[in-house]
Tab-separated table of C-alpha atoms in Angstrom:
chain	number	residue	atom	x	y	z
H	656	MET	CA	-65.403	-7.902	82.346
H	657	ILE	CA	-67.456	-10.693	83.857
H	658	GLU	CA	-67.121	-14.462	83.664
H	659	ILE	CA	-68.428	-17.605	85.341
H	660	HIS	CA	-65.975	-19.643	87.417
H	661	THR	CA	-65.626	-23.286	86.610
H	662	ASN	CA	-66.677	-24.311	90.127
H	663	MET	CA	-70.228	-23.362	89.169
H	664	ASN	CA	-70.549	-26.101	86.513
H	665	ASP	CA	-70.968	-29.087	88.839
H	666	GLN	CA	-73.526	-27.693	91.344
H	667	TYR	CA	-75.263	-25.152	89.086
H	668	GLN	CA	-75.314	-26.541	85.602
H	669	ASN	CA	-77.582	-24.820	83.014
H	670	THR	CA	-78.004	-21.654	85.168
H	671	PHE	CA	-78.256	-18.252	83.459
H	672	PHE	CA	-77.463	-14.687	84.428
H	673	GLY	CA	-78.396	-11.390	82.771
H	674	ILE	CA	-75.860	-8.620	82.312
H	675	LEU	CA	-76.658	-4.973	81.594
H	676	ILE	CA	-73.786	-2.470	81.647
H	677	ILE	CA	-74.420	1.262	81.229
H	678	LYS	CA	-71.857	4.016	81.239
H	679	ASN	CA	-72.141	7.786	81.512
H	680	PHE	CA	-75.708	7.728	82.877
H	681	TYR	CA	-77.101	11.109	83.754
H	682	GLU	CA	-80.753	11.707	84.579
H	683	GLN	CA	-82.390	14.052	82.094
H	684	SER	CA	-84.720	16.865	83.148
H	685	GLY	CA	-88.188	15.601	83.865
H	686	GLY	CA	-87.104	11.978	84.261
H	687	LYS	CA	-88.319	11.673	87.849
H	688	GLU	CA	-91.733	13.051	86.947
H	689	LYS	CA	-92.127	10.642	84.045
H	690	PHE	CA	-91.081	7.707	86.156
H	691	HIS	CA	-93.467	8.743	88.902
H	692	ARG	CA	-96.393	8.680	86.426
H	693	LEU	CA	-95.257	5.274	85.130
H	694	THR	CA	-94.970	3.967	88.706
H	695	TYR	CA	-98.567	4.859	89.447
H	696	ASP	CA	-99.812	2.822	86.465
H	697	GLU	CA	-97.397	-0.108	86.982
H	698	LEU	CA	-98.260	-0.488	90.673
H	699	LYS	CA	-101.959	-0.387	89.832
H	700	ASN	CA	-101.436	-3.194	87.284
H	701	ILE	CA	-99.347	-5.232	89.706
H	702	ARG	CA	-101.974	-4.934	92.437
H	703	ASN	CA	-104.759	-5.842	90.005
H	704	SER	CA	-102.912	-8.896	88.699
H	705	HIS	CA	-102.353	-10.102	92.307
H	706	SER	CA	-105.856	-9.310	93.608
H	707	ASN	CA	-106.232	-12.871	94.939
H	708	TYR	CA	-102.631	-13.168	96.118
H	709	ASP	CA	-101.732	-16.234	98.087
H	710	ARG	CA	-98.024	-16.681	98.871
H	711	LYS	CA	-98.077	-20.454	98.918
H	712	VAL	CA	-99.888	-20.737	95.614
H	713	PHE	CA	-97.767	-18.013	94.029
H	714	CYS	CA	-94.542	-19.739	95.092
H	715	GLU	CA	-95.706	-23.092	93.764
H	716	THR	CA	-97.009	-21.911	90.399
H	717	ASP	CA	-95.103	-18.812	89.210
H	718	GLU	CA	-92.381	-19.776	86.694
H	719	VAL	CA	-89.952	-17.111	87.977
H	720	VAL	CA	-90.650	-17.201	91.755
H	721	LYS	CA	-90.739	-21.015	92.087
H	722	PRO	CA	-87.025	-21.654	91.291
H	723	TYR	CA	-85.921	-18.735	93.530
H	724	VAL	CA	-87.992	-20.071	96.409
H	725	HIS	CA	-86.489	-23.536	95.930
H	726	TYR	CA	-82.984	-22.018	95.950
H	727	TYR	CA	-83.623	-19.973	99.090
H	728	LYS	CA	-85.248	-22.889	100.881
H	729	LYS	CA	-82.010	-24.852	100.674
H	730	PHE	CA	-80.457	-22.101	102.857
H	731	LYS	CA	-83.575	-21.793	105.094
H	732	LYS	CA	-84.258	-18.275	103.789
H	733	THR	CA	-87.181	-16.419	102.297
H	734	TYR	CA	-86.866	-15.122	98.705
H	735	HIS	CA	-86.059	-11.400	99.048
H	736	VAL	CA	-88.473	-10.182	96.410
H	737	LEU	CA	-91.558	-11.692	98.068
H	738	PRO	CA	-91.676	-9.278	101.044
H	739	GLN	CA	-91.048	-6.356	98.651
H	740	LEU	CA	-93.968	-7.371	96.459
H	741	GLU	CA	-96.252	-8.035	99.457
H	742	SER	CA	-95.530	-4.607	100.919
H	743	ILE	CA	-96.641	-3.022	97.648
H	744	LEU	CA	-99.749	-5.198	97.510
H	745	LYS	CA	-100.617	-3.927	101.020
H	746	GLY	CA	-100.530	-0.365	99.717
H	747	LYS	CA	-97.013	0.772	100.629
H	748	ASP	CA	-95.773	3.635	98.426
H	749	PHE	CA	-92.991	3.075	95.943
H	750	PRO	CA	-89.749	4.292	97.534
H	751	ASP	CA	-88.313	7.635	96.367
H	752	GLU	CA	-84.831	6.412	95.566
H	753	ILE	CA	-81.867	7.121	93.244
H	754	PRO	CA	-83.079	6.742	89.623
H	755	LEU	CA	-80.992	3.702	88.864
H	756	VAL	CA	-82.220	2.014	92.017
H	757	GLN	CA	-85.789	2.887	91.210
H	758	ALA	CA	-85.437	1.269	87.800
H	759	LEU	CA	-83.981	-1.834	89.410
H	760	PHE	CA	-86.667	-2.105	92.103
H	761	MET	CA	-89.543	-1.581	89.650
H	762	THR	CA	-88.079	-4.330	87.424
H	763	GLU	CA	-87.989	-6.687	90.405
H	764	LEU	CA	-91.635	-5.943	91.221
H	765	LYS	CA	-92.707	-6.263	87.568
H	766	THR	CA	-90.817	-9.456	86.776
H	767	SER	CA	-90.199	-11.070	90.223
H	768	LEU	CA	-86.504	-11.469	89.223
H	769	LEU	CA	-83.666	-10.853	91.652
H	770	ILE	CA	-81.442	-8.040	90.439
H	771	ALA	CA	-78.219	-6.456	91.766
H	772	GLY	CA	-76.787	-3.082	90.837
H	773	HIS	CA	-73.102	-2.178	91.254
H	774	ASP	CA	-71.184	1.004	90.646
H	775	LEU	CA	-68.558	-0.119	88.116
H	776	LYS	CA	-66.068	2.569	89.082
H	777	LYS	CA	-65.938	1.022	92.587
H	778	CYS	CA	-65.397	-2.525	91.297
H	779	HIS	CA	-61.954	-4.056	90.789
H	780	LEU	CA	-62.394	-5.689	87.387
H	781	PRO	CA	-62.749	-8.322	86.046
H	782	LEU	CA	-65.675	-9.850	87.984
H	783	THR	CA	-66.402	-13.529	88.517
H	784	ILE	CA	-69.632	-15.406	89.287
H	785	GLN	CA	-68.701	-18.282	91.459
H	786	MET	CA	-69.869	-20.730	94.116
H	787	SER	CA	-68.820	-20.021	97.686
H	788	ASN	CA	-66.875	-22.594	99.712
H	789	GLY	CA	-68.338	-21.320	102.971
H	790	GLY	CA	-66.694	-19.089	105.528
H	791	GLU	CA	-65.705	-16.288	103.134
H	792	THR	CA	-66.621	-12.817	104.362
H	793	TYR	CA	-67.544	-9.388	103.054
H	794	LEU	CA	-69.234	-6.165	104.243
H	795	GLY	CA	-72.910	-6.103	103.402
H	796	ALA	CA	-75.377	-3.193	103.491
H	797	GLY	CA	-74.786	-0.938	106.485
H	798	ASN	CA	-71.297	-2.352	106.884
H	799	ARG	CA	-72.554	-5.515	108.528
H	800	SER	CA	-70.225	-8.477	108.363
H	801	ILE	CA	-71.449	-11.312	106.132
H	802	VAL	CA	-70.125	-14.874	106.429
H	803	LEU	CA	-71.015	-16.921	103.381
H	804	LYS	CA	-72.667	-20.290	103.574
H	805	PRO	CA	-71.280	-23.114	101.379
H	806	LYS	CA	-72.537	-23.397	97.806
H	807	ASP	CA	-74.162	-19.966	97.554
H	808	ILE	CA	-73.935	-18.222	94.176
H	809	CYS	CA	-71.792	-15.139	94.542
H	810	LEU	CA	-70.117	-12.328	92.599
H	811	ARG	CA	-66.655	-11.146	93.421
H	812	ASP	CA	-64.165	-8.670	91.997
H	813	GLN	CA	-60.396	-8.967	92.157
H	814	LYS	CA	-60.343	-8.046	95.868
H	815	ASN	CA	-63.605	-9.003	97.552
H	816	TYR	CA	-66.948	-10.647	97.292
H	817	ILE	CA	-69.512	-7.999	96.318
H	818	LEU	CA	-72.679	-10.067	96.136
H	819	SER	CA	-74.317	-13.200	97.524
H	820	ILE	CA	-77.743	-14.334	96.329
H	821	ILE	CA	-78.683	-15.195	99.889
H	822	TYR	CA	-77.243	-12.164	101.663
H	823	GLY	CA	-77.365	-9.451	99.003
H	824	GLN	CA	-74.938	-6.816	97.873
H	825	ASP	CA	-71.889	-5.332	99.524
H	826	ASP	CA	-71.809	-1.783	100.827
H	827	THR	CA	-68.758	-0.609	98.910
H	828	THR	CA	-69.977	-0.982	95.315
H	829	ARG	CA	-73.649	-0.087	95.862
H	830	ILE	CA	-75.261	2.459	93.584
H	831	THR	CA	-75.251	6.032	94.882
H	832	LYS	CA	-76.501	9.364	93.573
H	833	ASP	CA	-73.040	9.851	92.022
H	834	THR	CA	-73.012	6.561	90.082
H	835	THR	CA	-72.698	7.015	86.311
H	836	ASP	CA	-71.304	3.615	85.303
H	837	VAL	CA	-73.391	0.636	86.447
H	838	LEU	CA	-73.474	-3.117	86.198
H	839	PHE	CA	-76.921	-4.658	86.656
H	840	LEU	CA	-76.849	-8.413	87.222
H	841	ILE	CA	-79.971	-10.538	87.064
H	842	ASP	CA	-79.206	-13.332	89.444
H	843	GLY	CA	-80.005	-16.728	87.961
H	844	VAL	CA	-80.780	-19.905	89.855
H	845	PRO	CA	-81.319	-23.476	88.615
H	846	GLY	CA	-84.680	-23.911	86.874
H	847	LEU	CA	-85.067	-20.276	85.873
H	848	ASP	CA	-85.514	-20.152	82.106
H	849	LYS	CA	-83.353	-17.673	80.266
H	850	CYS	CA	-86.407	-16.302	78.419
H	851	HIS	CA	-87.456	-14.676	81.696
H	852	ILE	CA	-83.992	-13.181	82.146
H	853	GLU	CA	-84.094	-11.812	78.612
H	854	LYS	CA	-87.448	-10.161	79.287
H	855	GLY	CA	-86.047	-8.794	82.576
H	856	LEU	CA	-83.106	-7.114	80.773
H	857	GLU	CA	-85.476	-5.512	78.271
H	858	THR	CA	-87.771	-4.214	81.067
H	859	LEU	CA	-84.858	-2.862	83.076
H	860	LEU	CA	-83.429	-0.962	80.102
H	861	GLU	CA	-86.898	0.396	79.350
H	862	TYR	CA	-87.192	1.800	82.875
H	863	VAL	CA	-83.631	3.276	82.791
H	864	ARG	CA	-84.462	5.032	79.548
H	865	ILE	CA	-87.338	6.880	81.202
H	866	PHE	CA	-84.679	8.783	83.167
H	867	GLU	CA	-82.234	8.972	80.240
H	868	PRO	CA	-83.887	8.253	76.865
H	869	ASN	CA	-80.604	8.096	74.959
H	870	THR	CA	-79.124	5.293	77.105
H	871	VAL	CA	-77.165	2.797	74.965
H	872	PRO	CA	-75.869	-0.274	76.827
H	873	ILE	CA	-72.209	-1.083	76.666
H	874	ASP	CA	-73.123	-4.752	77.237
H	875	MET	CA	-76.490	-6.467	77.366
H	876	ARG	CA	-76.491	-10.235	77.236
H	877	ILE	CA	-77.122	-13.548	78.984
H	878	ILE	CA	-74.334	-15.844	80.163
H	879	GLY	CA	-74.686	-19.310	81.609
H	880	THR	CA	-72.973	-22.332	83.062
H	881	THR	CA	-72.389	-25.561	81.166
H	882	ARG	CA	-75.574	-27.496	80.576
H	883	ILE	CA	-76.115	-31.012	81.915
H	884	GLN	CA	-74.624	-33.683	79.638
H	885	GLY	CA	-77.358	-34.987	77.386
H	886	SER	CA	-79.966	-32.297	78.290
H	887	GLU	CA	-82.044	-30.668	75.599
H	888	ASN	CA	-80.931	-27.428	74.067
H	889	GLN	CA	-82.470	-24.303	75.524
């Protein structure tokens, strides 16, 4: 269903991605209320753990954020999750979104990982993680036209690009209230250890199960590019 293109192996060796595929998801009665209670506790813990937050220090020392910041810096961009975290630290309420989106967003806040969510029924399978050449286009959120920069890590189906790490997801395959089959992709970048991605998958599934306790993944695993010749095993 999803594979890594060979053009990733030269520029992005030893880079890992997390895959979580769920089918036939339906929110159970009381799920929203349970998640709301969890959100209150989780946001309190996040705010307490970042009581002395300093963006520069955080970006230089956090094992998850540091590699993302380095990746984004190459494209002269700010890591997407940072403004999200900072808005929560300033007291902004957690958004009242679609359950699958809420689970995704809370996982990003909890783990600092970058995660995408796609409606599988709207994807033209199979999917490929690949490096952009530059100049390719797709429709991003709000139907805005995206022109890819060279060497960005992207996801595409058999017709179009549906994700760029730098520019985000497309509009066509986004999760909606009618989504029942979903692909969550934890976007990896060089230097991000797969142990963090593994923990992210577990956290994401835990949050999804608050809405639907009987959720059983169709696929839950980590895939990666070829490691550098002579590097140590991970």
